[in-house]
Tab-separated table of C-alpha atoms and ligand atoms in Angstrom:
chain	number	residue	atom	x	y	z
Q	1	MET	CA	-44.022	-30.437	53.949
Q	2	ASN	CA	-42.188	-28.771	56.811
Q	3	ASN	CA	-38.396	-28.733	57.093
Q	4	GLU	CA	-38.260	-31.560	59.651
Q	5	GLU	CA	-40.331	-33.851	57.409
Q	6	ILE	CA	-38.125	-33.072	54.411
Q	7	LEU	CA	-34.960	-33.728	56.424
Q	8	ALA	CA	-36.369	-37.018	57.743
Q	9	LYS	CA	-37.232	-38.200	54.216
Q	10	ARG	CA	-33.864	-37.096	52.900
Q	11	GLN	CA	-32.137	-39.010	55.657
Q	12	LYS	CA	-34.181	-42.123	54.968
Q	13	HIS	CA	-34.107	-42.156	51.184
Q	14	LEU	CA	-31.180	-40.109	49.898
Q	15	TYR	CA	-27.454	-40.766	49.711
Q	16	PRO	CA	-25.644	-39.230	52.684
Q	17	THR	CA	-23.272	-37.362	50.351
Q	18	LYS	CA	-25.708	-34.489	49.886
Q	19	VAL	CA	-25.212	-32.293	52.941
Q	20	PRO	CA	-27.389	-29.157	53.239
Q	21	TYR	CA	-26.061	-25.732	54.238
Q	22	TYR	CA	-26.792	-24.453	57.795
Q	23	LYS	CA	-27.401	-26.058	61.208
Q	24	GLU	CA	-31.076	-25.538	60.524
Q	25	PRO	CA	-31.390	-25.953	56.744
Q	26	ILE	CA	-33.912	-23.778	54.938
Q	27	GLN	CA	-36.471	-24.629	52.284
Q	28	LEU	CA	-36.435	-22.152	49.419
Q	29	THR	CA	-39.837	-21.892	47.801
Q	30	LYS	CA	-39.990	-18.627	45.818
Q	31	ALA	CA	-37.567	-16.554	43.801
Q	32	LYS	CA	-37.476	-13.343	41.781
Q	33	GLY	CA	-34.510	-11.409	40.421
Q	34	SER	CA	-31.785	-11.302	43.087
Q	35	TYR	CA	-34.090	-12.514	45.888
Q	36	VAL	CA	-35.403	-15.824	47.205
Q	37	TRP	CA	-37.940	-16.607	49.930
Q	38	ASP	CA	-38.074	-19.544	52.324
Q	39	SER	CA	-41.126	-21.586	53.292
Q	40	GLU	CA	-41.750	-19.275	56.260
Q	41	GLY	CA	-41.808	-16.197	54.017
Q	42	LYS	CA	-38.370	-14.845	55.012
Q	43	LYS	CA	-36.746	-12.923	52.167
Q	44	TYR	CA	-33.043	-13.300	51.333
Q	45	LEU	CA	-30.685	-11.550	48.961
Q	46	ASP	CA	-29.250	-14.525	47.078
Q	47	VAL	CA	-25.614	-13.964	46.197
Q	48	ILE	CA	-24.655	-17.554	45.488
Q	49	GLY	CA	-27.492	-18.466	43.080
Q	50	GLY	CA	-27.861	-22.182	43.869
Q	51	ILE	CA	-24.206	-22.587	43.234
Q	52	VAL	CA	-23.163	-19.940	40.720
Q	53	SER	CA	-26.056	-20.887	38.450
Q	54	ILE	CA	-28.290	-17.823	38.440
Q	55	SER	CA	-26.793	-15.577	35.791
Q	56	VAL	CA	-29.629	-13.271	34.677
Q	57	GLY	CA	-31.744	-13.353	37.843
Q	58	HIS	CA	-34.291	-15.812	39.200
Q	59	ASN	CA	-37.448	-16.221	37.120
Q	60	HIS	CA	-36.408	-13.685	34.500
Q	61	PRO	CA	-39.683	-12.353	32.987
Q	62	ARG	CA	-38.587	-13.067	29.418
Q	63	ILE	CA	-37.713	-16.689	30.132
Q	64	LYS	CA	-40.906	-17.123	32.156
Q	65	GLU	CA	-42.970	-15.785	29.279
Q	66	LYS	CA	-41.313	-18.160	26.777
Q	67	ILE	CA	-41.825	-21.184	29.059
Q	68	LEU	CA	-45.498	-20.319	29.523
Q	69	LYS	CA	-45.927	-19.788	25.776
Q	70	MET	CA	-44.394	-23.168	24.991
Q	71	CYS	CA	-46.603	-24.859	27.600
Q	72	ASN	CA	-49.736	-23.132	26.309
Q	73	GLU	CA	-48.928	-24.221	22.759
Q	74	ASP	CA	-48.318	-27.839	23.851
Q	75	SER	CA	-44.842	-27.427	22.412
Q	76	ILE	CA	-42.893	-30.669	22.537
Q	77	GLN	CA	-40.796	-31.022	25.688
Q	78	HIS	CA	-38.604	-33.907	24.673
Q	79	THR	CA	-37.439	-34.969	21.239
Q	80	THR	CA	-33.740	-36.055	21.407
Q	81	PHE	CA	-31.509	-35.253	18.475
Q	82	LEU	CA	-32.921	-38.212	16.536
Q	83	TYR	CA	-35.597	-35.765	15.379
Q	84	LEU	CA	-35.212	-32.265	14.072
Q	85	SER	CA	-35.826	-29.309	16.339
Q	86	GLU	CA	-34.801	-25.687	15.885
Q	87	PHE	CA	-33.887	-25.155	19.541
Q	88	MET	CA	-30.614	-27.117	19.668
Q	89	PRO	CA	-28.983	-25.701	16.504
Q	90	ASN	CA	-30.146	-22.190	17.398
Q	91	LEU	CA	-28.396	-22.494	20.749
Q	92	ALA	CA	-25.265	-23.939	19.099
Q	93	GLU	CA	-25.179	-20.989	16.702
Q	94	ARG	CA	-25.423	-18.512	19.579
Q	95	ILE	CA	-22.639	-20.244	21.526
Q	96	ALA	CA	-20.415	-20.233	18.420
Q	97	LYS	CA	-20.955	-16.453	18.176
Q	98	VAL	CA	-19.849	-15.769	21.752
Q	99	ALA	CA	-17.009	-18.328	21.814
Q	100	PRO	CA	-13.475	-17.127	21.046
Q	101	GLY	CA	-11.596	-18.001	17.822
Q	102	ASP	CA	-13.058	-20.671	15.571
Q	103	LEU	CA	-14.720	-22.720	18.289
Q	104	ASP	CA	-18.043	-23.356	16.585
Q	105	THR	CA	-19.014	-26.994	17.114
Q	106	CYS	CA	-21.161	-27.958	20.122
Q	107	TYR	CA	-22.271	-31.000	22.059
Q	108	PHE	CA	-25.102	-30.662	24.595
Q	109	THR	CA	-25.460	-32.400	27.945
Q	110	ASN	CA	-27.460	-31.941	31.150
Q	111	SER	CA	-24.571	-31.035	33.407
Q	112	GLY	CA	-21.029	-29.742	33.672
Q	113	SER	CA	-19.718	-33.200	34.613
Q	114	GLU	CA	-20.972	-34.726	31.395
Q	115	ALA	CA	-19.626	-31.811	29.366
Q	116	ASN	CA	-16.188	-32.432	30.879
Q	117	GLU	CA	-16.445	-36.180	30.195
Q	118	MET	CA	-17.115	-35.355	26.552
Q	119	ALA	CA	-14.314	-32.794	26.372
Q	120	ILE	CA	-11.742	-35.262	27.733
Q	121	MET	CA	-12.976	-37.993	25.423
Q	122	THR	CA	-12.714	-35.637	22.442
Q	123	ALA	CA	-9.123	-34.781	23.355
Q	124	ARG	CA	-8.178	-38.413	23.913
Q	125	VAL	CA	-9.705	-39.558	20.636
Q	126	PHE	CA	-8.198	-36.682	18.668
Q	127	THR	CA	-4.669	-37.029	20.048
Q	128	GLY	CA	-4.639	-40.791	20.560
Q	129	GLU	CA	-3.054	-40.046	23.954
Q	130	GLN	CA	-4.514	-40.937	27.362
Q	131	SER	CA	-2.802	-38.642	29.847
Q	132	VAL	CA	-4.622	-35.608	31.150
Q	133	VAL	CA	-3.305	-32.947	33.496
Q	134	SER	CA	-5.553	-31.077	35.905
Q	135	LEU	CA	-4.878	-28.869	38.908
Q	136	ARG	CA	-4.774	-29.525	42.610
Q	137	HIS	CA	-7.693	-27.601	44.183
Q	138	GLY	CA	-9.557	-27.928	40.867
Q	139	TYR	CA	-13.072	-29.341	40.534
Q	140	HIS	CA	-14.705	-30.620	37.347
Q	141	GLY	CA	-17.751	-32.613	38.426
Q	142	GLY	CA	-19.004	-35.776	40.057
Q	143	THR	CA	-18.851	-38.450	37.339
Q	144	ASN	CA	-15.946	-40.799	36.750
Q	145	ILE	CA	-13.396	-38.783	34.785
Q	146	PRO	CA	-14.199	-35.458	36.508
Q	147	LEU	CA	-13.758	-37.062	39.937
Q	148	SER	CA	-10.371	-38.362	38.805
Q	149	LEU	CA	-9.523	-34.816	37.714
Q	150	CYS	CA	-10.591	-33.442	41.083
Q	151	GLY	CA	-7.938	-31.919	43.328
Q	152	HIS	CA	-9.745	-32.126	46.690
Q	153	SER	CA	-9.520	-35.110	49.038
Q	154	THR	CA	-12.929	-34.126	50.433
Q	155	TRP	CA	-14.616	-35.001	47.139
Q	156	LYS	CA	-12.673	-38.163	46.330
Q	157	PHE	CA	-13.702	-41.670	47.374
Q	158	LYS	CA	-11.453	-44.552	48.319
Q	159	GLY	CA	-12.636	-46.753	45.467
Q	160	GLN	CA	-12.248	-43.976	42.929
Q	161	PRO	CA	-9.949	-45.029	40.068
Q	162	GLN	CA	-7.481	-42.402	38.919
Q	163	ALA	CA	-7.450	-43.024	35.193
Q	164	ASN	CA	-4.339	-41.475	33.643
Q	165	ILE	CA	-4.660	-38.136	35.361
Q	166	SER	CA	-1.777	-36.137	36.873
Q	167	HIS	CA	-2.298	-33.099	39.067
Q	168	ALA	CA	-0.113	-30.007	38.787
Q	169	ILE	CA	0.313	-27.443	41.570
Q	170	ALA	CA	-2.415	-24.802	41.677
Q	171	PRO	CA	-1.714	-21.107	41.025
Q	172	TYR	CA	-2.861	-20.309	44.571
Q	173	CYS	CA	-1.160	-16.944	45.124
Q	174	TYR	CA	-2.461	-16.311	48.666
Q	175	ARG	CA	-0.893	-19.597	49.777
Q	176	CYS	CA	1.815	-19.846	47.129
Q	177	PRO	CA	3.311	-23.356	47.446
Q	178	PHE	CA	6.615	-21.879	46.233
Q	179	GLY	CA	6.672	-19.244	48.985
Q	180	LYS	CA	6.448	-16.355	46.493
Q	181	GLU	CA	4.320	-13.202	46.511
Q	182	LYS	CA	1.770	-12.375	43.798
Q	183	GLY	CA	3.390	-10.190	41.140
Q	184	ASN	CA	6.867	-11.050	42.389
Q	185	CYS	CA	7.473	-14.555	41.101
Q	186	ASN	CA	8.580	-16.447	38.001
Q	187	LEU	CA	5.259	-18.274	37.593
Q	188	GLU	CA	6.750	-21.374	39.194
Q	189	CYS	CA	3.198	-22.808	39.186
Q	190	ALA	CA	3.139	-22.676	35.369
Q	191	SER	CA	6.575	-24.333	35.222
Q	192	ASP	CA	5.160	-27.088	37.419
Q	193	VAL	CA	2.778	-28.019	34.585
Q	194	LYS	CA	5.829	-28.709	32.397
Q	195	GLU	CA	7.488	-30.621	35.214
Q	196	THR	CA	4.316	-32.669	35.764
Q	197	ILE	CA	4.024	-33.564	32.073
Q	198	GLU	CA	7.697	-34.443	31.810
Q	199	THR	CA	7.819	-36.549	34.973
Q	200	ALA	CA	4.360	-38.067	35.391
Q	201	THR	CA	3.349	-38.818	31.778
Q	202	SER	CA	4.985	-40.200	28.636
Q	203	GLY	CA	5.828	-36.620	27.760
Q	204	GLN	CA	2.888	-36.321	25.380
Q	205	ILE	CA	-0.591	-35.590	26.726
Q	206	ALA	CA	-4.163	-35.654	25.488
Q	207	ALA	CA	-5.182	-32.502	27.346
Q	208	MET	CA	-4.929	-30.169	30.245
Q	209	ILE	CA	-8.163	-28.998	31.836
Q	210	VAL	CA	-8.192	-25.765	33.835
Q	211	GLU	CA	-10.799	-23.501	35.389
Q	212	PRO	CA	-9.866	-19.862	34.629
Q	213	ILE	CA	-10.758	-19.175	38.287
Q	214	LEU	CA	-10.908	-22.279	40.494
Q	215	GLY	CA	-14.506	-22.223	41.750
Q	216	VAL	CA	-14.995	-24.978	44.320
Q	217	GLY	CA	-11.330	-24.409	45.243
Q	218	GLY	CA	-12.344	-21.028	46.688
Q	219	PHE	CA	-12.260	-18.655	43.696
Q	220	ILE	CA	-8.506	-19.031	43.242
Q	221	ASP	CA	-7.571	-16.549	40.523
Q	222	ALA	CA	-4.233	-17.227	38.821
Q	223	PRO	CA	-1.946	-14.386	37.732
Q	224	VAL	CA	-3.190	-13.168	34.363
Q	225	GLU	CA	-0.098	-14.470	32.472
Q	226	TYR	CA	-0.449	-17.989	33.917
Q	227	HIS	CA	-2.943	-19.309	31.398
Q	228	LYS	CA	-0.978	-18.184	28.341
Q	229	GLU	CA	2.181	-19.782	29.677
Q	230	VAL	CA	0.344	-23.027	30.493
Q	231	TYR	CA	-1.338	-22.994	27.079
Q	232	ASP	CA	2.087	-22.878	25.383
Q	233	ILE	CA	3.382	-25.729	27.575
Q	234	VAL	CA	0.332	-27.853	26.744
Q	235	LYS	CA	0.841	-27.208	23.015
Q	236	ASP	CA	4.540	-28.113	23.268
Q	237	HIS	CA	3.484	-31.502	24.613
Q	238	GLY	CA	0.834	-32.239	21.993
Q	239	GLY	CA	-2.239	-31.675	24.178
Q	240	LEU	CA	-5.502	-29.806	23.837
Q	241	TYR	CA	-6.238	-26.977	26.267
Q	242	ILE	CA	-9.681	-27.331	27.842
Q	243	SER	CA	-11.143	-24.354	29.674
Q	244	ASP	CA	-13.779	-25.451	32.189
Q	245	GLU	CA	-16.083	-22.431	32.303
Q	246	VAL	CA	-18.882	-24.013	34.306
Q	247	GLN	CA	-18.531	-21.263	36.935
Q	248	THR	CA	-16.571	-18.573	35.086
Q	249	GLY	CA	-18.580	-18.530	31.846
Q	250	VAL	CA	-21.374	-16.319	30.501
Q	251	GLY	CA	-19.457	-13.111	31.188
Q	252	ARG	CA	-19.437	-13.368	34.975
Q	253	THR	CA	-15.815	-12.164	35.170
Q	254	GLY	CA	-16.933	-8.874	33.607
Q	255	LYS	CA	-14.902	-8.855	30.408
Q	256	ASN	CA	-15.464	-11.676	27.918
Q	257	PHE	CA	-18.239	-14.229	27.576
Q	258	PHE	CA	-15.693	-16.910	28.485
Q	259	ALA	CA	-13.130	-15.942	31.134
Q	260	ILE	CA	-10.190	-17.651	29.439
Q	261	ALA	CA	-10.311	-14.907	26.803
Q	262	ASP	CA	-9.510	-12.400	29.622
Q	263	SER	CA	-6.003	-13.931	29.538
Q	264	GLY	CA	-5.712	-13.671	25.760
Q	265	VAL	CA	-5.906	-17.448	25.300
Q	266	THR	CA	-8.093	-19.186	22.730
Q	267	PRO	CA	-8.496	-22.693	24.115
Q	268	ASP	CA	-9.178	-25.806	22.054
Q	269	ILE	CA	-12.297	-26.759	23.979
Q	270	ILE	CA	-14.605	-24.884	26.349
Q	271	THR	CA	-17.097	-26.577	28.655
Q	272	MET	CA	-20.017	-24.808	30.318
Q	273	ALA	CA	-23.097	-25.457	32.476
Q	274	LYS	CA	-24.656	-23.729	35.527
Q	275	GLY	CA	-25.047	-20.064	34.431
Q	276	ILE	CA	-25.736	-20.839	30.771
Q	277	GLY	CA	-29.051	-22.401	31.858
Q	278	ASN	CA	-29.840	-19.897	34.642
Q	279	GLY	CA	-31.187	-22.846	36.639
Q	280	ALA	CA	-32.183	-25.119	33.732
Q	281	PRO	CA	-30.104	-28.311	33.415
Q	282	VAL	CA	-27.929	-27.431	30.427
Q	283	GLY	CA	-24.302	-28.358	29.836
Q	284	ALA	CA	-22.321	-27.890	26.651
Q	285	VAL	CA	-18.977	-28.384	24.965
Q	286	VAL	CA	-17.814	-26.033	22.228
Q	287	THR	CA	-14.737	-26.860	20.191
Q	288	LYS	CA	-13.207	-26.640	16.725
Q	289	SER	CA	-14.833	-28.852	14.104
Q	290	LYS	CA	-11.535	-30.671	13.477
Q	291	TYR	CA	-11.529	-31.960	17.064
Q	292	ALA	CA	-15.233	-32.897	17.041
Q	293	ASN	CA	-14.729	-34.666	13.708
Q	294	ALA	CA	-12.301	-37.083	15.354
Q	295	LEU	CA	-15.396	-38.763	16.846
Q	296	LYS	CA	-17.009	-39.310	13.432
Q	297	GLY	CA	-18.025	-42.891	12.669
Q	298	LYS	CA	-19.147	-43.724	16.218
Q	299	LEU	CA	-22.437	-43.010	17.952
Q	300	HIS	CA	-22.671	-40.984	21.138
Q	301	PHE	CA	-25.965	-40.158	22.732
Q	302	ASN	CA	-27.308	-37.969	25.508
Q	303	THR	CA	-31.071	-38.431	25.903
Q	304	PHE	CA	-32.008	-34.983	27.204
Q	305	GLY	CA	-29.068	-32.855	26.020
Q	306	GLY	CA	-30.279	-29.877	23.972
Q	307	ASP	CA	-33.983	-30.632	24.429
Q	308	PRO	CA	-36.365	-27.777	23.527
Q	309	TYR	CA	-37.097	-26.214	26.940
Q	310	GLN	CA	-33.490	-26.320	28.127
Q	311	ALA	CA	-32.061	-25.089	24.806
Q	312	MET	CA	-34.640	-22.296	24.618
Q	313	GLN	CA	-33.698	-21.121	28.131
Q	314	ALA	CA	-29.967	-21.120	27.381
Q	315	SER	CA	-30.534	-19.175	24.141
Q	316	GLU	CA	-32.586	-16.618	26.064
Q	317	VAL	CA	-29.805	-16.329	28.662
Q	318	ILE	CA	-27.276	-15.454	25.946
Q	319	ASP	CA	-29.633	-12.887	24.401
Q	320	ILE	CA	-30.528	-11.320	27.767
Q	321	ILE	CA	-26.863	-11.002	28.750
Q	322	LYS	CA	-26.219	-9.086	25.538
Q	323	GLU	CA	-29.366	-6.961	25.507
Q	324	GLU	CA	-29.211	-6.017	29.199
Q	325	ASN	CA	-25.450	-5.345	29.086
Q	326	LEU	CA	-24.877	-7.759	31.935
Q	327	ILE	CA	-21.165	-8.295	31.287
Q	328	GLU	CA	-20.644	-4.572	31.769
Q	329	ASN	CA	-22.785	-4.706	34.910
Q	330	ALA	CA	-20.735	-7.662	36.222
Q	331	LYS	CA	-17.600	-5.581	35.728
Q	332	ASN	CA	-19.007	-2.452	37.406
Q	333	MET	CA	-20.751	-4.151	40.309
Q	334	GLY	CA	-17.811	-6.551	40.715
Q	335	THR	CA	-15.355	-3.652	41.036
Q	336	TYR	CA	-17.713	-1.875	43.432
Q	337	LEU	CA	-18.105	-4.956	45.623
Q	338	ILE	CA	-14.412	-5.880	45.638
Q	339	ASP	CA	-13.593	-2.291	46.707
Q	340	GLY	CA	-16.291	-2.568	49.391
Q	341	PHE	CA	-14.876	-5.848	50.705
Q	342	LYS	CA	-11.363	-4.399	50.737
Q	343	GLU	CA	-12.728	-1.595	52.934
Q	344	LEU	CA	-14.291	-4.195	55.256
Q	345	GLN	CA	-10.948	-6.022	55.374
Q	346	LYS	CA	-9.431	-2.949	57.079
Q	347	ASP	CA	-11.854	-3.357	60.003
Q	348	PHE	CA	-12.116	-7.130	60.138
Q	349	LYS	CA	-8.753	-8.844	60.391
Q	350	ILE	CA	-10.374	-12.213	59.846
Q	351	ILE	CA	-10.583	-11.349	56.126
Q	352	GLY	CA	-7.184	-12.574	54.969
Q	353	ASP	CA	-7.714	-12.179	51.248
Q	354	VAL	CA	-10.251	-10.529	48.958
Q	355	ARG	CA	-9.959	-11.904	45.447
Q	356	GLY	CA	-11.787	-12.581	42.225
Q	357	ARG	CA	-12.922	-10.853	39.081
Q	358	GLY	CA	-16.283	-9.422	38.148
Q	359	LEU	CA	-19.000	-11.190	40.096
Q	360	LEU	CA	-16.914	-14.160	41.263
Q	361	ILE	CA	-15.618	-12.877	44.581
Q	362	GLY	CA	-13.876	-14.858	47.299
Q	363	LEU	CA	-13.095	-13.810	50.873
Q	364	GLU	CA	-10.576	-16.127	52.495
Q	365	LEU	CA	-11.022	-16.107	56.259
Q	366	VAL	CA	-8.041	-16.675	58.539
Q	367	LYS	CA	-7.458	-16.656	62.287
Q	368	ASP	CA	-4.283	-14.658	61.860
Q	369	GLN	CA	-3.186	-12.555	58.909
Q	370	VAL	CA	0.454	-13.591	59.340
Q	371	THR	CA	0.165	-17.341	59.950
Q	372	LYS	CA	-2.904	-17.511	57.645
Q	373	GLU	CA	-4.363	-20.294	59.791
Q	374	PRO	CA	-7.705	-21.101	58.097
Q	375	ALA	CA	-10.759	-19.854	60.051
Q	376	VAL	CA	-12.933	-22.848	59.271
Q	377	LEU	CA	-15.482	-22.726	62.124
Q	378	GLU	CA	-15.736	-18.958	61.858
Q	379	THR	CA	-16.592	-19.244	58.144
Q	380	ALA	CA	-19.452	-21.608	59.005
Q	381	GLN	CA	-20.591	-19.201	61.743
Q	382	LEU	CA	-20.452	-16.268	59.344
Q	383	MET	CA	-22.704	-18.135	56.935
Q	384	GLU	CA	-25.237	-18.683	59.736
Q	385	LEU	CA	-25.116	-14.993	60.690
Q	386	ALA	CA	-25.503	-13.902	57.061
Q	387	LYS	CA	-28.581	-16.115	56.818
Q	388	ILE	CA	-30.086	-14.448	59.894
Q	389	ASN	CA	-29.264	-11.093	58.269
Q	390	GLY	CA	-31.194	-12.073	55.129
Q	391	LEU	CA	-28.243	-12.981	52.933
Q	392	LEU	CA	-27.400	-16.294	51.255
Q	393	ILE	CA	-23.676	-16.686	50.602
Q	394	GLY	CA	-21.633	-19.742	49.595
Q	395	LYS	CA	-18.399	-21.247	50.789
Q	396	GLY	CA	-15.597	-23.187	49.185
Q	397	SER	CA	-11.943	-24.285	49.311
Q	398	LEU	CA	-10.423	-27.497	50.539
Q	399	LEU	CA	-11.118	-26.666	54.189
Q	400	GLY	CA	-14.216	-24.538	53.647
Q	401	ASN	CA	-12.769	-21.212	54.822
Q	402	VAL	CA	-13.503	-19.151	51.718
Q	403	ILE	CA	-16.761	-17.219	51.406
Q	404	ARG	CA	-18.008	-17.308	47.820
Q	405	ILE	CA	-20.041	-14.442	46.425
Q	406	ALA	CA	-21.523	-14.860	42.939
Q	407	PRO	CA	-24.814	-12.970	42.632
Q	408	SER	CA	-26.997	-12.602	39.570
Q	409	MET	CA	-25.129	-10.607	36.920
Q	410	ALA	CA	-28.072	-8.203	36.976
Q	411	ILE	CA	-27.455	-7.220	40.618
Q	412	SER	CA	-28.140	-3.503	41.128
Q	413	LYS	CA	-26.159	-0.906	43.052
Q	414	THR	CA	-28.848	-0.850	45.779
Q	415	GLU	CA	-28.668	-4.633	46.105
Q	416	SER	CA	-24.869	-4.477	46.170
Q	417	ASP	CA	-25.070	-1.961	49.032
Q	418	GLU	CA	-27.489	-4.273	50.821
Q	419	LEU	CA	-24.986	-7.126	50.381
Q	420	LEU	CA	-22.089	-5.069	51.805
Q	421	LYS	CA	-24.240	-3.910	54.731
Q	422	ALA	CA	-25.384	-7.442	55.597
Q	423	MET	CA	-21.799	-8.722	55.385
Q	424	LYS	CA	-20.593	-5.895	57.642
Q	425	SER	CA	-23.286	-6.718	60.247
Q	426	SER	CA	-22.404	-10.422	60.037
Q	427	PHE	CA	-18.695	-9.748	60.606
Q	428	GLU	CA	-19.601	-7.455	63.537
Q	429	GLN	CA	-21.704	-10.194	65.107
Q	430	LEU	CA	-19.060	-12.863	64.605
Q	431	LYS	CA	-17.501	-13.717	67.958
Q	432	VAL	CA	-13.811	-14.384	67.444
X	501	LIG	N1	-16.886	-27.834	36.561
X	501	LIG	C1	-16.884	-26.889	37.506
X	501	LIG	C2	-15.853	-25.811	37.461
X	501	LIG	C3	-17.850	-26.899	38.523
X	501	LIG	O1	-17.830	-25.959	39.468
X	501	LIG	C4	-18.822	-27.922	38.514
X	501	LIG	C5	-19.914	-27.980	39.585
X	501	LIG	N2	-19.654	-27.405	40.782
X	501	LIG	C6	-18.783	-28.883	37.510
X	501	LIG	C7	-17.809	-28.806	36.542
X	501	LIG	C8	-19.787	-29.983	37.464
X	501	LIG	O2	-21.017	-29.497	37.062
X	501	LIG	P1	-22.362	-30.328	37.389
X	501	LIG	O3	-22.537	-30.297	38.871
X	501	LIG	O4	-23.406	-29.604	36.605
X	501	LIG	O5	-22.133	-31.709	36.880
């Protein structure tokens, strides 16, 4: 089908909430490593990976080989956990090995939203409390509880109930709501979590859910001490600390398998999806057995969660990350790219902020470095130019003025140079 036919069918038969990128959307048909191709054969360096989902590279040969082997052997595709299968417990064991502290008990889903639903339910059942705190500018998925947790008006619907959720102020240093500078503040944003709990809840909470780096929010990276301080506040008020690692997980930040450990915090629950499946629909919760055991005595079911093909792919992802040293590569290439973008910032004043860690890199575009007026249209234009220059980038933030760069963790130095070159050309071509 050509692009026009696809768009016509989408318009006729799909919800209007799914808006494609670009004035003239593209149809991606082939992929290998860090590259994808469209239906007309144009090759792109893919540095957004769907949306932060390609962790070890598109169509990794090892995963491909395993899928083909399972198909050739007529291996069962779907069993549910009503029957025994080695794939789900093998994946759980691997996750327990890479998770911090004694988080060793998993629940599998098909998506990050469902993993977050399960995490919140676990915390509510364990504590017997209802209230949950999340962050403004945070995003946790599209189902009921995650949409209540969401801190973006653009993603919230009028009929959306807000079930016992309070939103604290985000640790958004570039636009600090307290008027402070990064590194020269008293972590007022962390104190706001305390204030929120003490003014908007009974004073006791079930949980706080936080992304170590706020993904959809535009890769907002809190000061490193923030998470520890918030963790202590959450504990003082009886809650569980949930780290949503749907975007930050699998070592993408270049230090630990789960980014919350970069701040020296061992959370009570971690949720993951996207990169753990490298494109396969896998979501998971990992927590301490004492929290999971609070759900004992009731049934809870997820038809496809942990099925053989998905669980096999996620297990392979964990093994590949270790064997190919991809966390180290994320650190090295991340540092190289952030330095490269900081160089570009000297020439292109539209780049107000370069931020992130490892291979989660955000460029916040502004019309003026002093007023920081968001360059919303220019960000959309830059995406179009990058596409013409053979580069697929993402965007985020409340207004959509943050470029998001999250390539495969296996990106090479040559590919990183290609990325910097294409971004430089795109900024040069941008008419401002
Ligand atoms: N948490 C975070 C941090 C996310 O970025 C997302 C998806 N963008 C989700 C949860 C929801 O994941 P899914 O779309 O797989 O339900």
